[in-house]
CSV table of C-alpha atoms and ligand atoms in Angstrom, one decimal:
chain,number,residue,atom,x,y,z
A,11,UNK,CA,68.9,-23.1,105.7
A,12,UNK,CA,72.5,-22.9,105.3
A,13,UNK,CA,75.2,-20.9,107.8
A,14,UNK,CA,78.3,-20.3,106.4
A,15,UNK,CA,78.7,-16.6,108.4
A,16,UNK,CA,78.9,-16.0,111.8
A,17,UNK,CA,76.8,-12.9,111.8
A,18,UNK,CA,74.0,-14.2,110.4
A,19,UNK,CA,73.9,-16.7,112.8
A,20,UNK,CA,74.2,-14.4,115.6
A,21,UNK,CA,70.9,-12.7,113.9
A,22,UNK,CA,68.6,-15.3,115.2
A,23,UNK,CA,69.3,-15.1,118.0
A,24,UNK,CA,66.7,-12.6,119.8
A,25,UNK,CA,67.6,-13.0,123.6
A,26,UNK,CA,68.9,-15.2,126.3
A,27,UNK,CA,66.3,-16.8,128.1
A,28,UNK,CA,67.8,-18.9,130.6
A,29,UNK,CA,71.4,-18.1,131.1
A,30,UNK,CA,74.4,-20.7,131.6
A,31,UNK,CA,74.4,-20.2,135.5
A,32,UNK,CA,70.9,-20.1,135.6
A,33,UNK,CA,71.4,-23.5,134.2
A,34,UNK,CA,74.1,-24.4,136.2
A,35,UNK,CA,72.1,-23.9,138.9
A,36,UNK,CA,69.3,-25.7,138.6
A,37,UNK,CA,71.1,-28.6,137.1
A,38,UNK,CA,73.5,-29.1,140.4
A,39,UNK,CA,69.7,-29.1,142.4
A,40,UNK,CA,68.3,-31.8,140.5
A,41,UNK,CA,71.5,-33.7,140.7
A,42,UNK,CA,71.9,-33.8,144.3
A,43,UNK,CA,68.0,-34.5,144.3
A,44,UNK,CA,68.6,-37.6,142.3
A,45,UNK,CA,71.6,-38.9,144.4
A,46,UNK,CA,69.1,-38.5,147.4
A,47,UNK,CA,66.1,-40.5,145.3
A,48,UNK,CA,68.2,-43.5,144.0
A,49,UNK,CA,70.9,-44.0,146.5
A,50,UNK,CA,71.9,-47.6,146.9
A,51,UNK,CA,69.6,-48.3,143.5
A,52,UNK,CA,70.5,-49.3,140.5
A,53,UNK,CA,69.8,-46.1,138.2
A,54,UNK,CA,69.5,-45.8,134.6
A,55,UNK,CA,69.6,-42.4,132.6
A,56,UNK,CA,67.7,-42.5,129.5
A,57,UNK,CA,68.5,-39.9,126.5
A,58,UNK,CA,65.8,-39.5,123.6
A,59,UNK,CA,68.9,-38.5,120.9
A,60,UNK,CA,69.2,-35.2,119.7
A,61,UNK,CA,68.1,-32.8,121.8
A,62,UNK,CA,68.9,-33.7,124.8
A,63,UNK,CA,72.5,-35.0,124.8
A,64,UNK,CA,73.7,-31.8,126.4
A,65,UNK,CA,71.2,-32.0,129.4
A,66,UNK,CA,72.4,-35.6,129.8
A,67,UNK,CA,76.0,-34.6,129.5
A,68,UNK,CA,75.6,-32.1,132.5
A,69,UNK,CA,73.1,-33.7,134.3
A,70,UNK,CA,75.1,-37.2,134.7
A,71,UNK,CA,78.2,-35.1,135.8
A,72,UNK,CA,75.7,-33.4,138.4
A,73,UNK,CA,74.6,-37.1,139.9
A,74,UNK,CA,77.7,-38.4,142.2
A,75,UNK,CA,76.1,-41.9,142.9
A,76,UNK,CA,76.8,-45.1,140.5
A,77,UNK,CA,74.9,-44.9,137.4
A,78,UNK,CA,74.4,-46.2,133.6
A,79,UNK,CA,73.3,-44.0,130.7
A,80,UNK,CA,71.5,-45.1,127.6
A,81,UNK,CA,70.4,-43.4,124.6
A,82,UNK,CA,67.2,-43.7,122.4
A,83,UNK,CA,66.0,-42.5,119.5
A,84,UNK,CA,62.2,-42.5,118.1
A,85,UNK,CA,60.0,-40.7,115.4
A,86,UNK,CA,56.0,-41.0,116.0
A,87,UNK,CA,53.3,-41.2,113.9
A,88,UNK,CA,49.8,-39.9,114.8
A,89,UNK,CA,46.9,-39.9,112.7
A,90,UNK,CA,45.4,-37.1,112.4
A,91,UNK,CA,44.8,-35.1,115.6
A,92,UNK,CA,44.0,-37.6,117.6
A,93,UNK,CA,46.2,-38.4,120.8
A,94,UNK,CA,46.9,-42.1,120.4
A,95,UNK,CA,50.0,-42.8,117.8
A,96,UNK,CA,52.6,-45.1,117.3
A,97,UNK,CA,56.2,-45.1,117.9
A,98,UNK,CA,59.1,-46.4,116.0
A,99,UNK,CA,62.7,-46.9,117.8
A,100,UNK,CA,65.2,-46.0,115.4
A,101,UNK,CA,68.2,-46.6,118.0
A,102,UNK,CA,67.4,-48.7,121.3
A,103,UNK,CA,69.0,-49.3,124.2
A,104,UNK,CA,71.3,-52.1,125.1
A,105,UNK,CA,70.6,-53.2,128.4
A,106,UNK,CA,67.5,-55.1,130.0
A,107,UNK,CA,66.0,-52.2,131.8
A,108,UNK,CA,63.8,-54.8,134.4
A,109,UNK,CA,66.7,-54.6,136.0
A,110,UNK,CA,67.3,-50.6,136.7
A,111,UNK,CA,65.2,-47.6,138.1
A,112,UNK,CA,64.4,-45.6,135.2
A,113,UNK,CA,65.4,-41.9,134.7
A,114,UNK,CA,64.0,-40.7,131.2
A,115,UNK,CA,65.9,-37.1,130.7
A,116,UNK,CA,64.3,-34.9,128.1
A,117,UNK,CA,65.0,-31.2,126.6
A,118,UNK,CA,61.6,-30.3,126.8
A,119,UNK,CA,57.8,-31.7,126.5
A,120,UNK,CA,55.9,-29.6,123.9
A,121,UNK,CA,53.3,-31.6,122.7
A,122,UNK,CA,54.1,-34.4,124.7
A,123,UNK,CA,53.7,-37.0,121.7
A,124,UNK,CA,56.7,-38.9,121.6
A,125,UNK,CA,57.4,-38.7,125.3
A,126,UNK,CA,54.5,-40.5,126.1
A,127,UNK,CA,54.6,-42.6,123.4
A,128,UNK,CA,58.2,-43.8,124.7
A,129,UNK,CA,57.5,-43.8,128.0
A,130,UNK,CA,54.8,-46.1,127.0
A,131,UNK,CA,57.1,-48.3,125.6
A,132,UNK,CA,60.0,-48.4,128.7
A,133,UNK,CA,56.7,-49.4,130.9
A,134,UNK,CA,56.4,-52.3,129.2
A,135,UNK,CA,59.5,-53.5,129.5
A,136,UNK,CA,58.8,-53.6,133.3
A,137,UNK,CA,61.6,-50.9,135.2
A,138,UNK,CA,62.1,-51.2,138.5
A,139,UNK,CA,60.7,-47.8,138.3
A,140,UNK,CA,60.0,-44.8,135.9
A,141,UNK,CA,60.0,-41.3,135.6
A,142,UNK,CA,61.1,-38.4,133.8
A,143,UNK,CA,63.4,-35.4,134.3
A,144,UNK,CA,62.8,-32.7,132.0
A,145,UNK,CA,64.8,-29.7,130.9
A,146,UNK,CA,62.1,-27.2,129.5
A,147,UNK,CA,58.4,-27.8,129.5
A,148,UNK,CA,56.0,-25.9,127.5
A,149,UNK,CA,52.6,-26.3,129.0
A,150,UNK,CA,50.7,-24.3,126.4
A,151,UNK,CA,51.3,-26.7,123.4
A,152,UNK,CA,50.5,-29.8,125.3
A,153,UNK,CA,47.9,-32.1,123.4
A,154,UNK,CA,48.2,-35.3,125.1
A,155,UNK,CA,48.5,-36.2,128.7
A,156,UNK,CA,52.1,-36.4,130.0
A,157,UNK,CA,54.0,-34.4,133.1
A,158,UNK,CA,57.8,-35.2,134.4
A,159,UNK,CA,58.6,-35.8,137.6
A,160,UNK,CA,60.9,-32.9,137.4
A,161,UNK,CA,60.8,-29.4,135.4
A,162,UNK,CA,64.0,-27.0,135.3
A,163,UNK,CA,61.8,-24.8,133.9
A,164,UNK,CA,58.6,-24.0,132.8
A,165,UNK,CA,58.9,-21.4,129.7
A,166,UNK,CA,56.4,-19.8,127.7
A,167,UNK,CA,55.1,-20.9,123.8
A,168,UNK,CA,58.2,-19.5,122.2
A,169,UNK,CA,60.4,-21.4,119.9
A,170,UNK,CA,63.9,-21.8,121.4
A,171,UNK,CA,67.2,-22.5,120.4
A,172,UNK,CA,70.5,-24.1,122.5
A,173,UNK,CA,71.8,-26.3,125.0
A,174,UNK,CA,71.2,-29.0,122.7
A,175,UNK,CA,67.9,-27.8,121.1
A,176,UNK,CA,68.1,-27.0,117.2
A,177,UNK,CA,66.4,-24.4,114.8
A,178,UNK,CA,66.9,-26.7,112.0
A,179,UNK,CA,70.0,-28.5,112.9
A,180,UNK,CA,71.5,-25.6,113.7
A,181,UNK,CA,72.3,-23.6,117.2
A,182,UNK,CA,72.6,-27.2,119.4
A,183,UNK,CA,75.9,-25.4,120.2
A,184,UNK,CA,74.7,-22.1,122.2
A,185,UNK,CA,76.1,-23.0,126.1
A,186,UNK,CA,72.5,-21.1,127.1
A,187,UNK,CA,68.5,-21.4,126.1
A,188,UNK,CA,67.9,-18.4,123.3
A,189,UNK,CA,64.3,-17.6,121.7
A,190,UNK,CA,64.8,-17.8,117.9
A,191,UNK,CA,64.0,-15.1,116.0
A,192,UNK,CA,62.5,-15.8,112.1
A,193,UNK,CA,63.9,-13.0,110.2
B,223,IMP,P1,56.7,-33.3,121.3
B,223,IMP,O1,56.6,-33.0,122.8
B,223,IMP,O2,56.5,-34.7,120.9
B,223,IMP,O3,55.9,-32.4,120.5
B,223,IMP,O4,58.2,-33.0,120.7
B,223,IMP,C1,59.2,-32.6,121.5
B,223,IMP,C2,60.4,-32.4,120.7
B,223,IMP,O5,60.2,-31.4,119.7
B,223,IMP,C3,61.5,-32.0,121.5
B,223,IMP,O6,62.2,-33.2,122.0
B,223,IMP,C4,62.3,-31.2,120.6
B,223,IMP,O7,63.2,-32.0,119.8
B,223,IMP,C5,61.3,-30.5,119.7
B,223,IMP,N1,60.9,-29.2,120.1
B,223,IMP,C6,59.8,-28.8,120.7
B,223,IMP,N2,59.8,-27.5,121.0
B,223,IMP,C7,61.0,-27.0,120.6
B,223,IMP,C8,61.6,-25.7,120.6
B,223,IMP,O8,61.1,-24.7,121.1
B,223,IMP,N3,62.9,-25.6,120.1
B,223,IMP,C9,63.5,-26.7,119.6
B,223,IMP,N4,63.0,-28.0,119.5
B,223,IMP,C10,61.7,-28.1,120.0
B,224,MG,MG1,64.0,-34.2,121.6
């Protein structure tokens, strides 16, 4: 798939399913719930690259007490159907996390397989604490056993587009959450 018109892009785009203040608005909650959680702690936000660099982006700007960011990025493998899998980090993070509380923030759990295979991971490296803040979560689709700590919003089994999440590549640009429409 290749966009060189504007149009056509606008095409695939069926409807707006979380708006920009809807957004807005749930990120400046969860931000002032975060200050209130780790106040006087030392906190560490945790990106899995791509799709969530724009919640991360907003969210830090949301959170007014001292903290670091770090970004990750992982494929997993699974055999099969099964649930159990492994991971492999292609970028890591640079500090020693034993030392920090642990905020993983995630566009959104569908399956749940390489959350949980990361988180997996970050527990081992012994955090002060760790959870998980997520975007979107798609309980439907879920095949192994993971929640966050925090959902912005709980959506339906529809394939979505924006705000950092991508139709192949493409649409990590919209400012709100879209469903994607095929033809
Ligand atoms: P899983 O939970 O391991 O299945 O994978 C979650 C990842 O799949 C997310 O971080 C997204 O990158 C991608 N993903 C899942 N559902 C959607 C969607 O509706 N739109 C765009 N990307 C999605
Ligand atoms: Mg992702």
């Amino acid at each position: 798939m290749e966009f060189t018109d504007r149009k056509q892009y606008q095409d695939h785009i069926r409807r707006v399913m979380i708006s920009e203040e809807e957004i807005r608005a749930a990120i400046a909650k969860a931000g002032a719930e975060i200050d209130a959680e780790y106040a006087g702690k030392p906190l560490l936000l945790v990106s899995i690259l791509k799709g969530a660099f724009v919640f991360l982006a907003d969210l830090s700007r949301a959170v007014s007490i001292p903290c670091e960011i770090g970004f990750m990025q992982a494929q997993s493998y699974y055999e099969g159907t099964t649930s159990s899998g492994k991971v492999n980090i292609t970028l890591d993070l640079t500090q020693d996390i034993s030392q920090y509380h642990v905020l993983i923030v995630e566009d959104i759990i569908d399956t749940g397989r390489t959350l949980k295979l990361v988180a997996e991971e970050l527990r081992r490296r012994n955090p002060l604490s760790l959870k998980i803040i997520t975007l979107l979560d798609k309980p439907d689709r879920r095949v192994v056993e993971i929640t966050a700590d925090r959902t912005l919003f709980t959506i339906p089994d529809e394939f979505v587009i924006g705000y950092g999440l991508d139709c192949a590549e493409y649409y990590r640009n919209l400012p709100y959450i879209a469903e994607y429409s095929e033809t």
